[in-house]
Every structure is written in structure tokens, then in C-alpha cells.
PDB file of C-alpha atoms in Angstrom:
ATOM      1  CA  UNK A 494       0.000   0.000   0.000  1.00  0.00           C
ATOM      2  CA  UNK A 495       2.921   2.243   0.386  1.00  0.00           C
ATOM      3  CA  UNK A 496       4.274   2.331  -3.190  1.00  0.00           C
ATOM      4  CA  UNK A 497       0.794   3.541  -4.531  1.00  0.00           C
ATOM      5  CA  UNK A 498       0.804   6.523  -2.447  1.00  0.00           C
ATOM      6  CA  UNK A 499       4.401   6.899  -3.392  1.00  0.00           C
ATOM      7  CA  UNK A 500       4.157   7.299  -6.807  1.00  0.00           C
ATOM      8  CA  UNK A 501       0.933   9.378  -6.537  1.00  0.00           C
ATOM      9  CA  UNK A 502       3.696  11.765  -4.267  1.00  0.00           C
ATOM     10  CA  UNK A 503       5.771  12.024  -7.209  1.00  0.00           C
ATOM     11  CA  UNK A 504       3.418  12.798 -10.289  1.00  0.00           C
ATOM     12  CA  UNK A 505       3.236  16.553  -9.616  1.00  0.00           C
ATOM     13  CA  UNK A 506       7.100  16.327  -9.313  1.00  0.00           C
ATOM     14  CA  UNK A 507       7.082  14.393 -12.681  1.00  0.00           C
ATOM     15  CA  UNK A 508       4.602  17.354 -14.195  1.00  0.00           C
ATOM     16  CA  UNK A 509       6.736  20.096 -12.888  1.00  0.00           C
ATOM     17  CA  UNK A 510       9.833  18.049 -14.781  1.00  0.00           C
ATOM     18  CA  UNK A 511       8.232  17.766 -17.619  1.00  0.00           C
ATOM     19  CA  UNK A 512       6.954  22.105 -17.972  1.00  0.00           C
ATOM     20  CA  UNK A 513      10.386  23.104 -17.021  1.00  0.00           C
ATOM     21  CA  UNK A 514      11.680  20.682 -19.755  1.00  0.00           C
ATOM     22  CA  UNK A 515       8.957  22.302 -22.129  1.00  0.00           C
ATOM     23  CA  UNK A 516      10.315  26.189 -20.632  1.00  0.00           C
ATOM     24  CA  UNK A 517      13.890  24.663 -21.757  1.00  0.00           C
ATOM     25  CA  UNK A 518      12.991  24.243 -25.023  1.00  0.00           C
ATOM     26  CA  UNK A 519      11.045  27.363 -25.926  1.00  0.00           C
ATOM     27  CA  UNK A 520      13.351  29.474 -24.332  1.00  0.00           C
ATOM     28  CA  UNK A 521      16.272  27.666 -26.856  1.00  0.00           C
ATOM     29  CA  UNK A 522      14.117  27.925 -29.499  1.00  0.00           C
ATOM     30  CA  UNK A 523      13.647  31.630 -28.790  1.00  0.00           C
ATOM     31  CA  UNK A 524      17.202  32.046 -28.747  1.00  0.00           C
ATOM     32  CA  UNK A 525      17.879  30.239 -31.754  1.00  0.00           C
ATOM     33  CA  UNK A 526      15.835  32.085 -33.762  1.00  0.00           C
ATOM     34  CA  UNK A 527      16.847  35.649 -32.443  1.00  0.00           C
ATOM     35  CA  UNK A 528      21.253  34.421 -33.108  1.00  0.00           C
ATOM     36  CA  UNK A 529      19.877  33.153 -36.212  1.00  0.00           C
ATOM     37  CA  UNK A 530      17.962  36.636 -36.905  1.00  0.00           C
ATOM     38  CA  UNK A 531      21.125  38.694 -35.819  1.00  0.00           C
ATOM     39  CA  UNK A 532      23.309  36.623 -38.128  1.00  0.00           C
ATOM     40  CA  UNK A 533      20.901  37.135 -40.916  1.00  0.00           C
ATOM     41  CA  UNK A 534      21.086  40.968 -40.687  1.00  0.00           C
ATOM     42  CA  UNK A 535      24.531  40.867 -40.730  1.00  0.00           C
ATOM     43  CA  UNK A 536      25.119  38.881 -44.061  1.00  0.00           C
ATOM     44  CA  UNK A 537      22.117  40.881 -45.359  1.00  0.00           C
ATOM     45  CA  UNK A 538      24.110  44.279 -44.124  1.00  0.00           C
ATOM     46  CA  UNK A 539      27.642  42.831 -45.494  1.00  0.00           C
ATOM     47  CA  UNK A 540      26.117  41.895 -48.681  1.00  0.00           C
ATOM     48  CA  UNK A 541      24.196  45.647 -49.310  1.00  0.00           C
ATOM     49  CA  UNK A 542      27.237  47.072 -48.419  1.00  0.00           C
TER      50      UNK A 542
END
């Protein structure tokens, strides 16, 4: 009867894992996208100039 309650314990713990996993991601998605922006407007400058 113990391990039931157990793993009912650790499900919100397994939840929060997986948002902050989820927050991981979109933040280095985000940031891929902006260096990939910033690197963008510098060829595009370089190549008007």
C-alpha cells in the first residue's frame, strides 16, 4: 500500500519536470531564432554594403 501513495507523491514532481523541460525548449528555441535573426542581418548588411 505504500508504493501507490508513493508514486501518486511524485506525479506533480514528474509534471513540474516535464513544464520546465517544455520552458527549456522554448526558451532555446527563442534564442535560436533571435542568433539566427542577428546573423541574418549581418550577411544581409555585409552583402548591401
Amino acid at each position: 500500500m505504500g508504493s501507490p501513495l508513493k508514486r501518486r507523491n511524485n506525479n506533480p514532481w514528474m509534471d513540474q519536470d516535464r513544464q520546465n523541460q517544455r520552458r527549456v525548449i522554448a526558451t532555446g528555441v527563442l534564442f535560436a531564432l533571435i542568433v539566427l535573426g542577428g546573423v541574418g542581418l549581418l550577411v544581409y548588411a555585409l552583402v548591401q554594403g
